[in-house]
PDB file of C-alpha atoms in Angstrom:
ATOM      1  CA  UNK W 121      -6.011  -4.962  17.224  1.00 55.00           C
ATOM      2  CA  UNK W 122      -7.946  -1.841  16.012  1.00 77.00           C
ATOM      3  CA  UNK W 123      -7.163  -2.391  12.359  1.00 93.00           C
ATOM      4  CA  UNK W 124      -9.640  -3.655   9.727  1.00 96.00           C
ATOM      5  CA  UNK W 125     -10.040  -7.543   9.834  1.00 96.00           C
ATOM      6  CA  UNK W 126     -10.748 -10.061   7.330  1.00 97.00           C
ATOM      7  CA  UNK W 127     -11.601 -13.539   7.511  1.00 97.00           C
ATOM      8  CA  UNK W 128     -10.157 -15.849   6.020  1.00 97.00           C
ATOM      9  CA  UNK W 129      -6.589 -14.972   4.835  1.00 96.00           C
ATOM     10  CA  UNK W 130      -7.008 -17.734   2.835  1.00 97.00           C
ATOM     11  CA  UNK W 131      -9.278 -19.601   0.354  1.00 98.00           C
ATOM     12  CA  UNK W 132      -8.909 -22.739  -1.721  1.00 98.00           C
ATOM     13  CA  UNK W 133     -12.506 -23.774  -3.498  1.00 98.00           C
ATOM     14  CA  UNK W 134     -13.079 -25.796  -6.448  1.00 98.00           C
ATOM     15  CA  UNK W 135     -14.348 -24.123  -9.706  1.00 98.00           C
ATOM     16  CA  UNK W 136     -18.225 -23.351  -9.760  1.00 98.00           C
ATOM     17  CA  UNK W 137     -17.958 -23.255  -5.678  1.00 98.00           C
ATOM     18  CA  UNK W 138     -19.054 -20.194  -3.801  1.00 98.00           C
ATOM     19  CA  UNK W 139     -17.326 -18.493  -1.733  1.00 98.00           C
ATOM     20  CA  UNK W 140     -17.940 -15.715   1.329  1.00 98.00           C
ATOM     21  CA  UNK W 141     -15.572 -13.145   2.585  1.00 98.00           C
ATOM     22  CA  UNK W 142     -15.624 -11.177   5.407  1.00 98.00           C
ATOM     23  CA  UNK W 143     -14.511  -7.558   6.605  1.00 98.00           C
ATOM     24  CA  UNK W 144     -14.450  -5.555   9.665  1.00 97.00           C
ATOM     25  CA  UNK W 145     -13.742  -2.236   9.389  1.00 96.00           C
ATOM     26  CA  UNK W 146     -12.609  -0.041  12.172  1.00 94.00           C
ATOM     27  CA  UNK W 147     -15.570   0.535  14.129  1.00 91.00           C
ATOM     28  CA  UNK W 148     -16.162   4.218  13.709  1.00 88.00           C
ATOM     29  CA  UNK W 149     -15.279   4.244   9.647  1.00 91.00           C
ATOM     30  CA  UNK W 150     -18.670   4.724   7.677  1.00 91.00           C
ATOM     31  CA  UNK W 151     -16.837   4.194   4.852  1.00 94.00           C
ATOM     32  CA  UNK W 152     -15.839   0.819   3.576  1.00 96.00           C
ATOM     33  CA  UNK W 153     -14.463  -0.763  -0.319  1.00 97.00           C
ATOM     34  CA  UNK W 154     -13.508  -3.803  -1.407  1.00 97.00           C
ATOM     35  CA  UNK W 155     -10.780  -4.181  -3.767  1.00 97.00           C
ATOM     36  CA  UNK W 156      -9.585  -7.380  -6.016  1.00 97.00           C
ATOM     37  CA  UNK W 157      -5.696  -7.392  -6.287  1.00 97.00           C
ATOM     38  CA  UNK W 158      -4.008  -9.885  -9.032  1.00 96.00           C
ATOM     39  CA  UNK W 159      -0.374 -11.088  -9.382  1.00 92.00           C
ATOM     40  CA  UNK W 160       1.944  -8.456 -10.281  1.00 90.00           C
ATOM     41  CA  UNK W 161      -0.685  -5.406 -10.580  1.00 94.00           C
ATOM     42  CA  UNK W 162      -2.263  -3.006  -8.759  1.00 96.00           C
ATOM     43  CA  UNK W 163      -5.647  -3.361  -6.543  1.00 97.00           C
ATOM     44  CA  UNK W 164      -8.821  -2.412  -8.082  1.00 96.00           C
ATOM     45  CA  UNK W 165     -11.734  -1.166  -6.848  1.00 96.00           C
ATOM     46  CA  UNK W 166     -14.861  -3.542  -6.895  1.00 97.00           C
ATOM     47  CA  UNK W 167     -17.569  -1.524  -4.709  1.00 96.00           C
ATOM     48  CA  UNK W 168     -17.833   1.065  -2.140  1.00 95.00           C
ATOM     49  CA  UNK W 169     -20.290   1.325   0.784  1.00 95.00           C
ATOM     50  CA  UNK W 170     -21.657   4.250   3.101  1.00 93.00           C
ATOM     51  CA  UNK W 171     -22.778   3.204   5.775  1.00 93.00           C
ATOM     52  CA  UNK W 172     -25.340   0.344   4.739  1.00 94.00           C
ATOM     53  CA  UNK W 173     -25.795   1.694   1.481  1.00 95.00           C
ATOM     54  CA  UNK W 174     -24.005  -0.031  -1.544  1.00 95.00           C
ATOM     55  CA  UNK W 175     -23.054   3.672  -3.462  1.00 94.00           C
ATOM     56  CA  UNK W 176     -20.931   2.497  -6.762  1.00 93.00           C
ATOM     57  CA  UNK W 177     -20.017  -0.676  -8.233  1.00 94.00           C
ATOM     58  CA  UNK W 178     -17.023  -1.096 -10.431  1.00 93.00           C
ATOM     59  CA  UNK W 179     -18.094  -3.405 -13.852  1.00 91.00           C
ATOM     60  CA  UNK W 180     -15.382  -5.411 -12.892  1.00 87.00           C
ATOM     61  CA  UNK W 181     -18.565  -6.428 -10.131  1.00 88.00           C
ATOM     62  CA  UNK W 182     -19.864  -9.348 -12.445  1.00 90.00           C
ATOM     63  CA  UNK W 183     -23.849 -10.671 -11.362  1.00 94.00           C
ATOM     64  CA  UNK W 184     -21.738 -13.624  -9.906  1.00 96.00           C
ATOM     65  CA  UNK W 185     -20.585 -11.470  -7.179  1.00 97.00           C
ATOM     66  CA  UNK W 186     -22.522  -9.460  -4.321  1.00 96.00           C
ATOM     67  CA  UNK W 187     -21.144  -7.269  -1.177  1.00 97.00           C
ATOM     68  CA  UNK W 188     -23.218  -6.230   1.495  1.00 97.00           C
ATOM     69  CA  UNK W 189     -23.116  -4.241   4.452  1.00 97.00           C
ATOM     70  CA  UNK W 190     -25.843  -5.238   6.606  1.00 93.00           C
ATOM     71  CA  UNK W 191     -26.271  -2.396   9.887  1.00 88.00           C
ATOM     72  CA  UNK W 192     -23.623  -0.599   8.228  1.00 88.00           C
ATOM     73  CA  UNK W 193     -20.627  -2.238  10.319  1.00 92.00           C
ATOM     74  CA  UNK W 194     -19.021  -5.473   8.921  1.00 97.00           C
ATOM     75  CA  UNK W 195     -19.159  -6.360   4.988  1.00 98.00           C
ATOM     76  CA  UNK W 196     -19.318  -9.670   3.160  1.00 98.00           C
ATOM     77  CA  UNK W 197     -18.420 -10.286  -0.077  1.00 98.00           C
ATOM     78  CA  UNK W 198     -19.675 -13.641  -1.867  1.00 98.00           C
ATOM     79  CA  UNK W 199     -19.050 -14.891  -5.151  1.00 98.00           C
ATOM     80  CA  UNK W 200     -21.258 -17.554  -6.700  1.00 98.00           C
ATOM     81  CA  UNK W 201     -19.937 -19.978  -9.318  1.00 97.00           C
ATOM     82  CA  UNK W 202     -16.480 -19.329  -8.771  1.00 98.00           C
ATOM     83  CA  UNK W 203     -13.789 -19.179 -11.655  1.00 97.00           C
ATOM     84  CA  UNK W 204     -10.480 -19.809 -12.071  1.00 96.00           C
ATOM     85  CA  UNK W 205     -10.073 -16.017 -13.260  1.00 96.00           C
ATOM     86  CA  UNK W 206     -11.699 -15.530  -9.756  1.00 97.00           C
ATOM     87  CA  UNK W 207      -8.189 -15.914  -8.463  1.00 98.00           C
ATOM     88  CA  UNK W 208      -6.772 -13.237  -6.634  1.00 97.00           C
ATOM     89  CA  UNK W 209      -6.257 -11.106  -3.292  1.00 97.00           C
ATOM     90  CA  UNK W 210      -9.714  -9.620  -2.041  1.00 98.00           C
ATOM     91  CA  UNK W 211      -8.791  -6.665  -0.291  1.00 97.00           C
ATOM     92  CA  UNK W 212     -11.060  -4.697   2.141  1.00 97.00           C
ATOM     93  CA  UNK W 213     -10.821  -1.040   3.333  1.00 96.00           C
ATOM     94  CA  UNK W 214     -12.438   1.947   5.068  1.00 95.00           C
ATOM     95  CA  UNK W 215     -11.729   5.615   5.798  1.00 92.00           C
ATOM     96  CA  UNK W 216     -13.823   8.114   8.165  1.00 87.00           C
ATOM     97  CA  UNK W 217     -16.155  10.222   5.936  1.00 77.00           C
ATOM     98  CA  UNK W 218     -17.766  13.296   7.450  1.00 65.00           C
ATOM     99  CA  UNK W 219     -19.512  16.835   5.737  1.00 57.00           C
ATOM    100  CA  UNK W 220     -17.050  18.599   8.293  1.00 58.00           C
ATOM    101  CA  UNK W 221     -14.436  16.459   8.873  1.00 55.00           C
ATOM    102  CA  UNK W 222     -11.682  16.089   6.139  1.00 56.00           C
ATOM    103  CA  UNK W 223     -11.661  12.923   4.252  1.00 56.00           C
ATOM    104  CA  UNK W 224      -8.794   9.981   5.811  1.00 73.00           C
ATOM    105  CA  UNK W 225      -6.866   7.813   4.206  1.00 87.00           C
ATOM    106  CA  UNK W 226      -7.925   4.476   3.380  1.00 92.00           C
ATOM    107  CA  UNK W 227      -6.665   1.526   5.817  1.00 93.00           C
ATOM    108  CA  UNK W 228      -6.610  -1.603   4.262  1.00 95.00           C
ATOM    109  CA  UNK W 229      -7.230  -5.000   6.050  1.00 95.00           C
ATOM    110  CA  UNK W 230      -4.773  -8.065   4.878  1.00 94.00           C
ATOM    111  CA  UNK W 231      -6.827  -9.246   2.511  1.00 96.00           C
ATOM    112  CA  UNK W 232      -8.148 -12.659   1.624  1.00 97.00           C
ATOM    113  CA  UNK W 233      -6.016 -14.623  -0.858  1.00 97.00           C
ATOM    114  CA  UNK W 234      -8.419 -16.652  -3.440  1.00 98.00           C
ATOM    115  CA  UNK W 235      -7.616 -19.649  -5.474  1.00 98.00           C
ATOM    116  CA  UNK W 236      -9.769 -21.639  -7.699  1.00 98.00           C
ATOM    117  CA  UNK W 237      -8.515 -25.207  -8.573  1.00 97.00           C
TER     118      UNK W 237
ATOM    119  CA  UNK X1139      -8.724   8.030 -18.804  1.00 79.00           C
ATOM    120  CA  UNK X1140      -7.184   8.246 -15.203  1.00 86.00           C
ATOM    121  CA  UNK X1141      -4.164   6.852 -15.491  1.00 94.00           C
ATOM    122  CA  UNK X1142      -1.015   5.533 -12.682  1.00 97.00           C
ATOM    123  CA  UNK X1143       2.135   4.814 -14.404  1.00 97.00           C
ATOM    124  CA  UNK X1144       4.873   3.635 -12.172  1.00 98.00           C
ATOM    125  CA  UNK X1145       7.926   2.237 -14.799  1.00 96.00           C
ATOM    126  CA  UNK X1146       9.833   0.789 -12.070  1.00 96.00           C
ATOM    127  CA  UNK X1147       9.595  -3.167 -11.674  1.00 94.00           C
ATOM    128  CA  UNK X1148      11.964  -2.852  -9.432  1.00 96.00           C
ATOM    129  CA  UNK X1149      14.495  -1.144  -7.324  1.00 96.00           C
ATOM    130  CA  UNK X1150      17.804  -1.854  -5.245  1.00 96.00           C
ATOM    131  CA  UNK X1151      19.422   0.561  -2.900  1.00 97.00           C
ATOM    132  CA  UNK X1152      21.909  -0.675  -0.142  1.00 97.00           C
ATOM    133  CA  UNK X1153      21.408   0.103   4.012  1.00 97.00           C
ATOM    134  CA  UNK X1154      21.239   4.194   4.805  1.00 97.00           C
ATOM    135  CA  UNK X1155      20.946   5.555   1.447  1.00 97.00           C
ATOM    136  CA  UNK X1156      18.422   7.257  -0.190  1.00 98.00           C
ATOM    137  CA  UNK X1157      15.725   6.149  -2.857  1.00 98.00           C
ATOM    138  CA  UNK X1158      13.372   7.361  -5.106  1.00 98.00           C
ATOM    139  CA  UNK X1159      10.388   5.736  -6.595  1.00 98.00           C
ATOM    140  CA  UNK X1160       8.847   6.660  -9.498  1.00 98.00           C
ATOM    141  CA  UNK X1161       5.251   7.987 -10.365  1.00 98.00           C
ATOM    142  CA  UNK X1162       3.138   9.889 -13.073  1.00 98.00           C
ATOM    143  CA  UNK X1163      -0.081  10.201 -13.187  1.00 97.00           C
ATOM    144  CA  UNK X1164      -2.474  11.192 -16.415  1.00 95.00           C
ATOM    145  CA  UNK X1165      -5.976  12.794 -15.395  1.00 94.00           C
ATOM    146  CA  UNK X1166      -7.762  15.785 -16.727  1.00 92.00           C
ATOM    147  CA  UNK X1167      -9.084  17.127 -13.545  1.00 91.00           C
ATOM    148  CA  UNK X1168      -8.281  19.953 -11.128  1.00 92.00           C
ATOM    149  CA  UNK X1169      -8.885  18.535  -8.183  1.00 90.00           C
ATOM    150  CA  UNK X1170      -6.780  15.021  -7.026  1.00 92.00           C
ATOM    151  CA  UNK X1171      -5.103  13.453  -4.368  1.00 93.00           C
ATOM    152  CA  UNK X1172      -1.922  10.998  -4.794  1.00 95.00           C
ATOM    153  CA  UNK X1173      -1.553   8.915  -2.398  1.00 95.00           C
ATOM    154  CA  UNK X1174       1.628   6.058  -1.647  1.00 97.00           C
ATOM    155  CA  UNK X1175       0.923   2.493  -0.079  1.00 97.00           C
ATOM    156  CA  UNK X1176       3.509   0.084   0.672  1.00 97.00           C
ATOM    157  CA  UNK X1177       2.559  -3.768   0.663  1.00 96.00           C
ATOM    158  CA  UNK X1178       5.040  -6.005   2.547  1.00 95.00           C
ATOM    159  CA  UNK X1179       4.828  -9.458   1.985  1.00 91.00           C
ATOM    160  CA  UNK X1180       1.657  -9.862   4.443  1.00 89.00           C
ATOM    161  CA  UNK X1181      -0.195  -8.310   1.982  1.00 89.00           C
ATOM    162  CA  UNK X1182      -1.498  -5.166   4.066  1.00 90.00           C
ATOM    163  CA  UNK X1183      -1.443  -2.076   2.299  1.00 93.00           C
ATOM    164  CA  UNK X1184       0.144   0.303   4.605  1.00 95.00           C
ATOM    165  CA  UNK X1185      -0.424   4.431   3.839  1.00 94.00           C
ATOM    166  CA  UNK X1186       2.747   6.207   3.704  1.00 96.00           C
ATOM    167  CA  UNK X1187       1.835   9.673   2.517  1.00 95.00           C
ATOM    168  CA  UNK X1188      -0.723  12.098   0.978  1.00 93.00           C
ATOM    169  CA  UNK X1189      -0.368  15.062  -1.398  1.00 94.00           C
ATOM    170  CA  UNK X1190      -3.377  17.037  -2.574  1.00 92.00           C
ATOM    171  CA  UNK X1191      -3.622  18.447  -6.019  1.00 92.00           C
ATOM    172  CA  UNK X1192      -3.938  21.609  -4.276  1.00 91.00           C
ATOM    173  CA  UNK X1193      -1.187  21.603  -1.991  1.00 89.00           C
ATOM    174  CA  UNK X1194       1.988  24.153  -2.561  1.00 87.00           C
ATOM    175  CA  UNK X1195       4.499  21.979  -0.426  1.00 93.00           C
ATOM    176  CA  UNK X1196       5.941  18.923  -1.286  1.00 95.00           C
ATOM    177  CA  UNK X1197       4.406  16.533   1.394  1.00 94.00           C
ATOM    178  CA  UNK X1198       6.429  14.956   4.143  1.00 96.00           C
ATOM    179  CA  UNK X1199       6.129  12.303   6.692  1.00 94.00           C
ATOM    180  CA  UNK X1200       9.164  11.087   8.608  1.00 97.00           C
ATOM    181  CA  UNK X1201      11.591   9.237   6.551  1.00 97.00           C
ATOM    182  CA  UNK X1202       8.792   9.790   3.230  1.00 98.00           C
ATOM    183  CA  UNK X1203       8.623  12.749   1.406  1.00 98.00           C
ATOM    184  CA  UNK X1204       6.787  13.292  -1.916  1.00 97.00           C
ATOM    185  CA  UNK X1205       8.348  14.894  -4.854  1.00 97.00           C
ATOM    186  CA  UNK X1206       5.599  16.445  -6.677  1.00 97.00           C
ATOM    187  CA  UNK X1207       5.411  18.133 -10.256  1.00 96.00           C
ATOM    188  CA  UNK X1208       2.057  19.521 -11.231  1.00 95.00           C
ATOM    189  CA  UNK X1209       2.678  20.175 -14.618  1.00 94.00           C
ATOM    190  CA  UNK X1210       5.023  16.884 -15.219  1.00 96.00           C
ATOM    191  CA  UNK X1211       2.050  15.262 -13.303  1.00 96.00           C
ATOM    192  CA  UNK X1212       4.690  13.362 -11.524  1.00 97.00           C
ATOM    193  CA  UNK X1213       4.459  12.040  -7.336  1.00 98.00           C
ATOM    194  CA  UNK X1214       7.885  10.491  -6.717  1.00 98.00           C
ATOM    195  CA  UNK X1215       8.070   8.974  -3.501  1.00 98.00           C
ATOM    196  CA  UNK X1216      11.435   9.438  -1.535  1.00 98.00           C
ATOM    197  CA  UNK X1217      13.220   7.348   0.834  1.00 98.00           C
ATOM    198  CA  UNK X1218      15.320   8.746   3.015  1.00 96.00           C
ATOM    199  CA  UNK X1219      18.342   6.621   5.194  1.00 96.00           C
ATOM    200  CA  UNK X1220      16.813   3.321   3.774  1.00 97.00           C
ATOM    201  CA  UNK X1221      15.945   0.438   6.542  1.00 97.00           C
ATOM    202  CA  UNK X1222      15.545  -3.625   5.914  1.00 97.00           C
ATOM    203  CA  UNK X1223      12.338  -2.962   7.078  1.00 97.00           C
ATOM    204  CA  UNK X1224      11.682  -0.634   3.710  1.00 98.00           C
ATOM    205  CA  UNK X1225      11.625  -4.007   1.228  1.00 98.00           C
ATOM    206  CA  UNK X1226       8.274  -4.193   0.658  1.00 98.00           C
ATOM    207  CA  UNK X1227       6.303  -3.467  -2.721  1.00 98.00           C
ATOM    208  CA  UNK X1228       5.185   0.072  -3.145  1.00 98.00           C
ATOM    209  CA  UNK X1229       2.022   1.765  -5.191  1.00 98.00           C
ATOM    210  CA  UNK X1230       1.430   4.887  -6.380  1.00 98.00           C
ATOM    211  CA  UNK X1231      -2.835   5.564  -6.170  1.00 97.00           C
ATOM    212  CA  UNK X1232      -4.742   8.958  -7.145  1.00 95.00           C
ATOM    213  CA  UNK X1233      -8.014   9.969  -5.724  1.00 91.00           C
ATOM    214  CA  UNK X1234     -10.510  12.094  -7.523  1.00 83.00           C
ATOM    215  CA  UNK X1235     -11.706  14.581  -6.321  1.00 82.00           C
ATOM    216  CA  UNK X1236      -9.098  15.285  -3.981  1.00 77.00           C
ATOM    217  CA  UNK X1237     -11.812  15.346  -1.318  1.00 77.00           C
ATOM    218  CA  UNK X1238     -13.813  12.461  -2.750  1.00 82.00           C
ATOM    219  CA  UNK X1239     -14.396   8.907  -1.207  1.00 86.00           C
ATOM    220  CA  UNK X1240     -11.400   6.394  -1.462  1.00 88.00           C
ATOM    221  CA  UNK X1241     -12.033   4.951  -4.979  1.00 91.00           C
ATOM    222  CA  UNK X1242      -7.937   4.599  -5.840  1.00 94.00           C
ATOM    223  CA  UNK X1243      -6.564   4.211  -9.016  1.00 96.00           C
ATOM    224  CA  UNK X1244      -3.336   2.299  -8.668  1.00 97.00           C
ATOM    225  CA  UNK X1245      -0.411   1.809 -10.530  1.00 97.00           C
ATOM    226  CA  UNK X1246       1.461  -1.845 -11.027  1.00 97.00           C
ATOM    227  CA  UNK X1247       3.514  -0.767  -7.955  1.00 98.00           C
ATOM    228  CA  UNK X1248       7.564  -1.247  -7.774  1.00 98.00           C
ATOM    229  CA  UNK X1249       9.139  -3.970  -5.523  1.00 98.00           C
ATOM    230  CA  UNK X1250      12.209  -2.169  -3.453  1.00 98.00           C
ATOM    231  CA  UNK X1251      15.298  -4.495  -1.516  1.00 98.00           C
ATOM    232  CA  UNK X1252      16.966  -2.933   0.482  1.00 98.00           C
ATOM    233  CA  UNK X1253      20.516  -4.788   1.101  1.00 96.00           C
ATOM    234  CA  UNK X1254      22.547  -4.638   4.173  1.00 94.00           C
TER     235      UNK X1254
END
Protein backbone atom coordinates (compact mmCIF):
# COMPACT_ATOMS: atom_id res chain seq x y z
CA UNK A 1 0.00 0.00 0.00
CA UNK A 2 1.42 3.34 -1.34
CA UNK A 3 -1.10 5.49 0.47
CA UNK A 4 -0.38 7.63 3.56
CA UNK A 5 -0.40 5.52 6.85
CA UNK A 6 -1.29 6.23 10.29
CA UNK A 7 -0.84 4.45 13.37
CA UNK A 8 -3.07 3.77 15.42
CA UNK A 9 -6.64 3.88 13.96
CA UNK A 10 -7.55 3.99 17.27
CA UNK A 11 -7.00 5.60 20.72
CA UNK A 12 -8.67 5.27 24.09
CA UNK A 13 -6.54 7.29 27.01
CA UNK A 14 -7.70 8.57 30.19
CA UNK A 15 -8.02 12.40 30.72
CA UNK A 16 -4.60 14.24 31.49
CA UNK A 17 -2.83 11.14 29.49
CA UNK A 18 -0.63 11.84 26.53
CA UNK A 19 -0.93 10.63 23.59
CA UNK A 20 1.39 10.11 20.16
CA UNK A 21 0.24 9.77 16.65
CA UNK A 22 1.87 8.77 13.79
CA UNK A 23 1.89 9.51 9.89
CA UNK A 24 3.55 8.31 6.86
CA UNK A 25 3.16 10.13 4.00
CA UNK A 26 3.77 8.87 0.55
CA UNK A 27 7.36 8.77 0.26
CA UNK A 28 8.06 11.36 -2.37
CA UNK A 29 5.31 14.11 -0.89
CA UNK A 30 7.34 17.05 0.80
CA UNK A 31 4.31 18.22 1.84
CA UNK A 32 2.46 16.94 4.83
CA UNK A 33 -0.80 18.48 7.38
CA UNK A 34 -2.49 17.26 10.03
CA UNK A 35 -6.05 17.85 10.42
CA UNK A 36 -8.53 17.33 13.63
CA UNK A 37 -12.03 16.15 12.38
CA UNK A 38 -15.10 16.21 15.06
CA UNK A 39 -18.55 14.52 14.91
CA UNK A 40 -20.71 15.85 12.33
CA UNK A 41 -18.25 18.71 10.89
CA UNK A 42 -15.73 19.24 8.67
CA UNK A 43 -11.76 18.58 9.17
CA UNK A 44 -9.66 21.39 10.20
CA UNK A 45 -6.40 22.19 9.66
CA UNK A 46 -3.97 22.00 12.74
CA UNK A 47 -0.34 22.45 11.07
CA UNK A 48 1.42 22.06 7.89
CA UNK A 49 5.01 20.89 7.24
CA UNK A 50 7.64 21.27 4.29
CA UNK A 51 9.80 19.08 4.35
CA UNK A 52 11.20 19.16 8.07
CA UNK A 53 10.15 22.51 8.58
CA UNK A 54 6.94 23.18 10.71
CA UNK A 55 5.58 26.36 8.19
CA UNK A 56 2.00 27.42 9.88
CA UNK A 57 0.15 26.43 12.82
CA UNK A 58 -3.57 26.78 13.08
CA UNK A 59 -4.56 28.43 16.88
CA UNK A 60 -6.66 25.63 17.14
CA UNK A 61 -2.66 24.12 17.87
CA UNK A 62 -2.98 24.67 21.76
CA UNK A 63 0.85 24.53 23.78
CA UNK A 64 -0.58 21.04 24.81
CA UNK A 65 -0.01 19.79 21.41
CA UNK A 66 3.28 19.46 19.17
CA UNK A 67 3.86 17.84 15.48
CA UNK A 68 7.07 17.16 14.17
CA UNK A 69 8.64 16.02 11.18
CA UNK A 70 11.95 14.81 12.00
CA UNK A 71 14.23 14.09 8.36
CA UNK A 72 11.32 15.41 6.68
CA UNK A 73 9.57 11.86 6.03
CA UNK A 74 7.15 10.53 8.74
CA UNK A 75 5.25 13.03 11.28
CA UNK A 76 4.14 12.60 14.87
CA UNK A 77 1.71 14.37 16.50
CA UNK A 78 1.56 14.28 20.50
CA UNK A 79 -0.72 15.82 22.77
CA UNK A 80 0.14 16.27 26.44
CA UNK A 81 -2.54 16.40 29.13
CA UNK A 82 -5.20 15.14 27.12
CA UNK A 83 -8.92 16.43 27.33
CA UNK A 84 -12.06 15.22 26.86
CA UNK A 85 -12.58 18.09 24.13
CA UNK A 86 -9.41 16.31 22.75
CA UNK A 87 -11.85 13.89 21.24
CA UNK A 88 -11.90 13.52 17.72
CA UNK A 89 -10.48 12.02 14.30
CA UNK A 90 -6.71 13.14 13.74
CA UNK A 91 -6.34 13.16 10.21
CA UNK A 92 -2.97 13.24 8.31
CA UNK A 93 -2.20 14.31 4.69
CA UNK A 94 0.37 15.25 2.03
CA UNK A 95 0.51 16.51 -1.56
CA UNK A 96 3.75 16.87 -3.92
CA UNK A 97 4.91 20.55 -3.83
CA UNK A 98 7.37 21.70 -6.46
CA UNK A 99 8.43 25.58 -7.99
CA UNK A 100 7.74 23.78 -11.45
CA UNK A 101 5.53 21.23 -10.88
CA UNK A 102 1.77 22.10 -10.33
CA UNK A 103 0.48 21.73 -6.90
CA UNK A 104 -1.55 17.90 -6.19
CA UNK A 105 -4.24 17.21 -4.38
CA UNK A 106 -4.09 16.34 -0.89
CA UNK A 107 -4.31 12.41 0.00
CA UNK A 108 -5.45 11.81 3.24
CA UNK A 109 -4.41 8.78 5.45
CA UNK A 110 -7.44 7.08 7.62
CA UNK A 111 -6.95 8.92 10.38
CA UNK A 112 -6.61 8.14 14.05
CA UNK A 113 -9.88 8.14 16.01
CA UNK A 114 -9.28 9.79 19.68
CA UNK A 115 -11.29 9.36 22.77
CA UNK A 116 -10.73 10.67 26.16
CA UNK A 117 -12.63 8.88 29.04
CA UNK B 1 -13.86 35.23 6.38
CA UNK B 2 -13.41 32.11 4.05
CA UNK B 3 -16.31 30.48 4.25
CA UNK B 4 -17.81 26.53 2.96
CA UNK B 5 -21.45 26.30 3.20
CA UNK B 6 -22.86 23.00 2.20
CA UNK B 7 -26.94 23.11 3.44
CA UNK B 8 -27.41 19.58 2.74
CA UNK B 9 -27.44 17.15 5.89
CA UNK B 10 -28.36 14.81 3.79
CA UNK B 11 -29.34 13.29 0.55
CA UNK B 12 -31.26 10.17 -0.97
CA UNK B 13 -31.26 9.19 -4.57
CA UNK B 14 -32.19 5.55 -5.67
CA UNK B 15 -29.65 3.05 -7.99
CA UNK B 16 -28.67 4.81 -11.64
CA UNK B 17 -29.91 8.19 -11.16
CA UNK B 18 -28.34 11.26 -10.93
CA UNK B 19 -27.43 13.59 -7.87
CA UNK B 20 -26.36 16.79 -7.03
CA UNK B 21 -24.68 18.05 -3.97
CA UNK B 22 -24.67 21.29 -2.89
CA UNK B 23 -21.83 23.95 -2.31
CA UNK B 24 -21.12 27.79 -1.92
CA UNK B 25 -18.36 29.19 -0.98
CA UNK B 26 -17.76 33.01 0.50
CA UNK B 27 -14.05 34.38 -0.03
CA UNK B 28 -12.84 37.68 -1.26
CA UNK B 29 -9.99 36.51 -3.32
CA UNK B 30 -9.20 36.00 -7.00
CA UNK B 31 -7.39 33.21 -6.94
CA UNK B 32 -9.03 29.64 -5.31
CA UNK B 33 -9.35 26.17 -5.81
CA UNK B 34 -12.58 23.99 -4.73
CA UNK B 35 -11.95 20.90 -4.22
CA UNK B 36 -14.65 17.62 -3.34
CA UNK B 37 -13.65 14.69 -0.86
CA UNK B 38 -15.79 11.87 -0.13
CA UNK B 39 -15.38 10.05 3.37
CA UNK B 40 -16.85 6.51 3.49
CA UNK B 41 -17.32 5.08 6.65
CA UNK B 42 -13.42 4.13 7.01
CA UNK B 43 -12.85 7.49 7.49
CA UNK B 44 -10.36 8.15 4.44
CA UNK B 45 -10.94 11.19 2.67
CA UNK B 46 -10.93 10.23 -0.87
CA UNK B 47 -10.36 13.32 -3.72
CA UNK B 48 -12.98 13.29 -6.24
CA UNK B 49 -12.40 16.45 -8.24
CA UNK B 50 -10.67 19.86 -8.64
CA UNK B 51 -11.82 23.18 -10.14
CA UNK B 52 -9.58 26.23 -10.17
CA UNK B 53 -10.90 29.68 -9.70
CA UNK B 54 -9.43 30.26 -12.96
CA UNK B 55 -10.70 27.57 -14.95
CA UNK B 56 -13.45 28.31 -17.92
CA UNK B 57 -14.81 24.60 -17.98
CA UNK B 58 -16.81 23.02 -15.59
CA UNK B 59 -14.43 20.22 -14.28
CA UNK B 60 -15.01 16.56 -14.93
CA UNK B 61 -13.79 13.27 -13.79
CA UNK B 62 -15.61 10.08 -14.72
CA UNK B 63 -18.92 9.73 -13.14
CA UNK B 64 -18.06 13.52 -11.12
CA UNK B 65 -18.49 16.60 -12.68
CA UNK B 66 -18.46 20.05 -10.99
CA UNK B 67 -21.08 22.59 -11.55
CA UNK B 68 -19.42 25.80 -11.03
CA UNK B 69 -20.82 29.49 -10.75
CA UNK B 70 -18.25 32.19 -10.27
CA UNK B 71 -20.37 34.87 -9.51
CA UNK B 72 -23.05 32.65 -7.37
CA UNK B 73 -19.71 31.36 -5.84
CA UNK B 74 -21.33 28.03 -6.01
CA UNK B 75 -19.23 24.23 -6.71
CA UNK B 76 -22.06 21.69 -6.93
CA UNK B 77 -20.81 18.36 -7.19
CA UNK B 78 -22.72 15.96 -9.64
CA UNK B 79 -23.33 12.38 -9.62
CA UNK B 80 -23.93 10.79 -12.48
CA UNK B 81 -25.71 6.90 -12.78
CA UNK B 82 -25.44 6.66 -8.89
CA UNK B 83 -23.64 3.27 -7.45
CA UNK B 84 -24.04 1.61 -3.69
CA UNK B 85 -20.63 2.24 -3.62
CA UNK B 86 -21.45 6.30 -3.80
CA UNK B 87 -22.98 6.29 0.10
CA UNK B 88 -20.38 7.80 1.70
CA UNK B 89 -20.25 11.44 3.31
CA UNK B 90 -19.10 14.13 0.99
CA UNK B 91 -17.18 17.73 1.63
CA UNK B 92 -16.91 20.58 -0.19
CA UNK B 93 -13.05 22.30 0.67
CA UNK B 94 -11.50 25.61 -1.00
CA UNK B 95 -7.87 26.27 -1.31
CA UNK B 96 -6.36 29.69 -1.37
CA UNK B 97 -4.47 30.60 -3.52
CA UNK B 98 -5.50 28.32 -6.07
CA UNK B 99 -1.85 27.32 -6.34
CA UNK B 100 -1.13 27.48 -2.63
CA UNK B 101 -0.25 24.54 -0.19
CA UNK B 102 -3.24 22.27 0.93
CA UNK B 103 -4.57 24.32 3.91
CA UNK B 104 -8.57 23.32 3.13
CA UNK B 105 -11.35 25.00 4.38
CA UNK B 106 -14.19 22.53 4.65
CA UNK B 107 -17.68 22.61 4.84
CA UNK B 108 -19.94 20.28 7.40
CA UNK B 109 -20.10 17.86 4.42
CA UNK B 110 -23.57 16.02 3.30
CA UNK B 111 -24.13 12.25 3.97
CA UNK B 112 -25.58 10.62 0.48
CA UNK B 113 -27.56 6.78 0.43
CA UNK B 114 -27.85 5.57 -2.34
CA UNK B 115 -30.83 2.81 -2.35
CA UNK B 116 -31.07 -0.13 -4.57
Amino acid sequence: DTGVSQDPRHKITKRGQNVTFRCDPISEHNRLYWYRQTLGQGPEFLTYFQNEAQLEKSRLLSDRFSAERPKGSFSTLEIQRTEQGDSAMYLCASSLGHATVRNTEAFFGQGTRLTVV
Amino acid sequence: AQKITQTQPGMFVQEKEAVTLDCTYDTSDQSYGLFWYKQPSSGEMIFLIYQGSYDEQNATEGRYSLNFQKARKSANLVISASQLGDSAMYFCAMRRPSGGYNKLIFGAGTRLAVHP
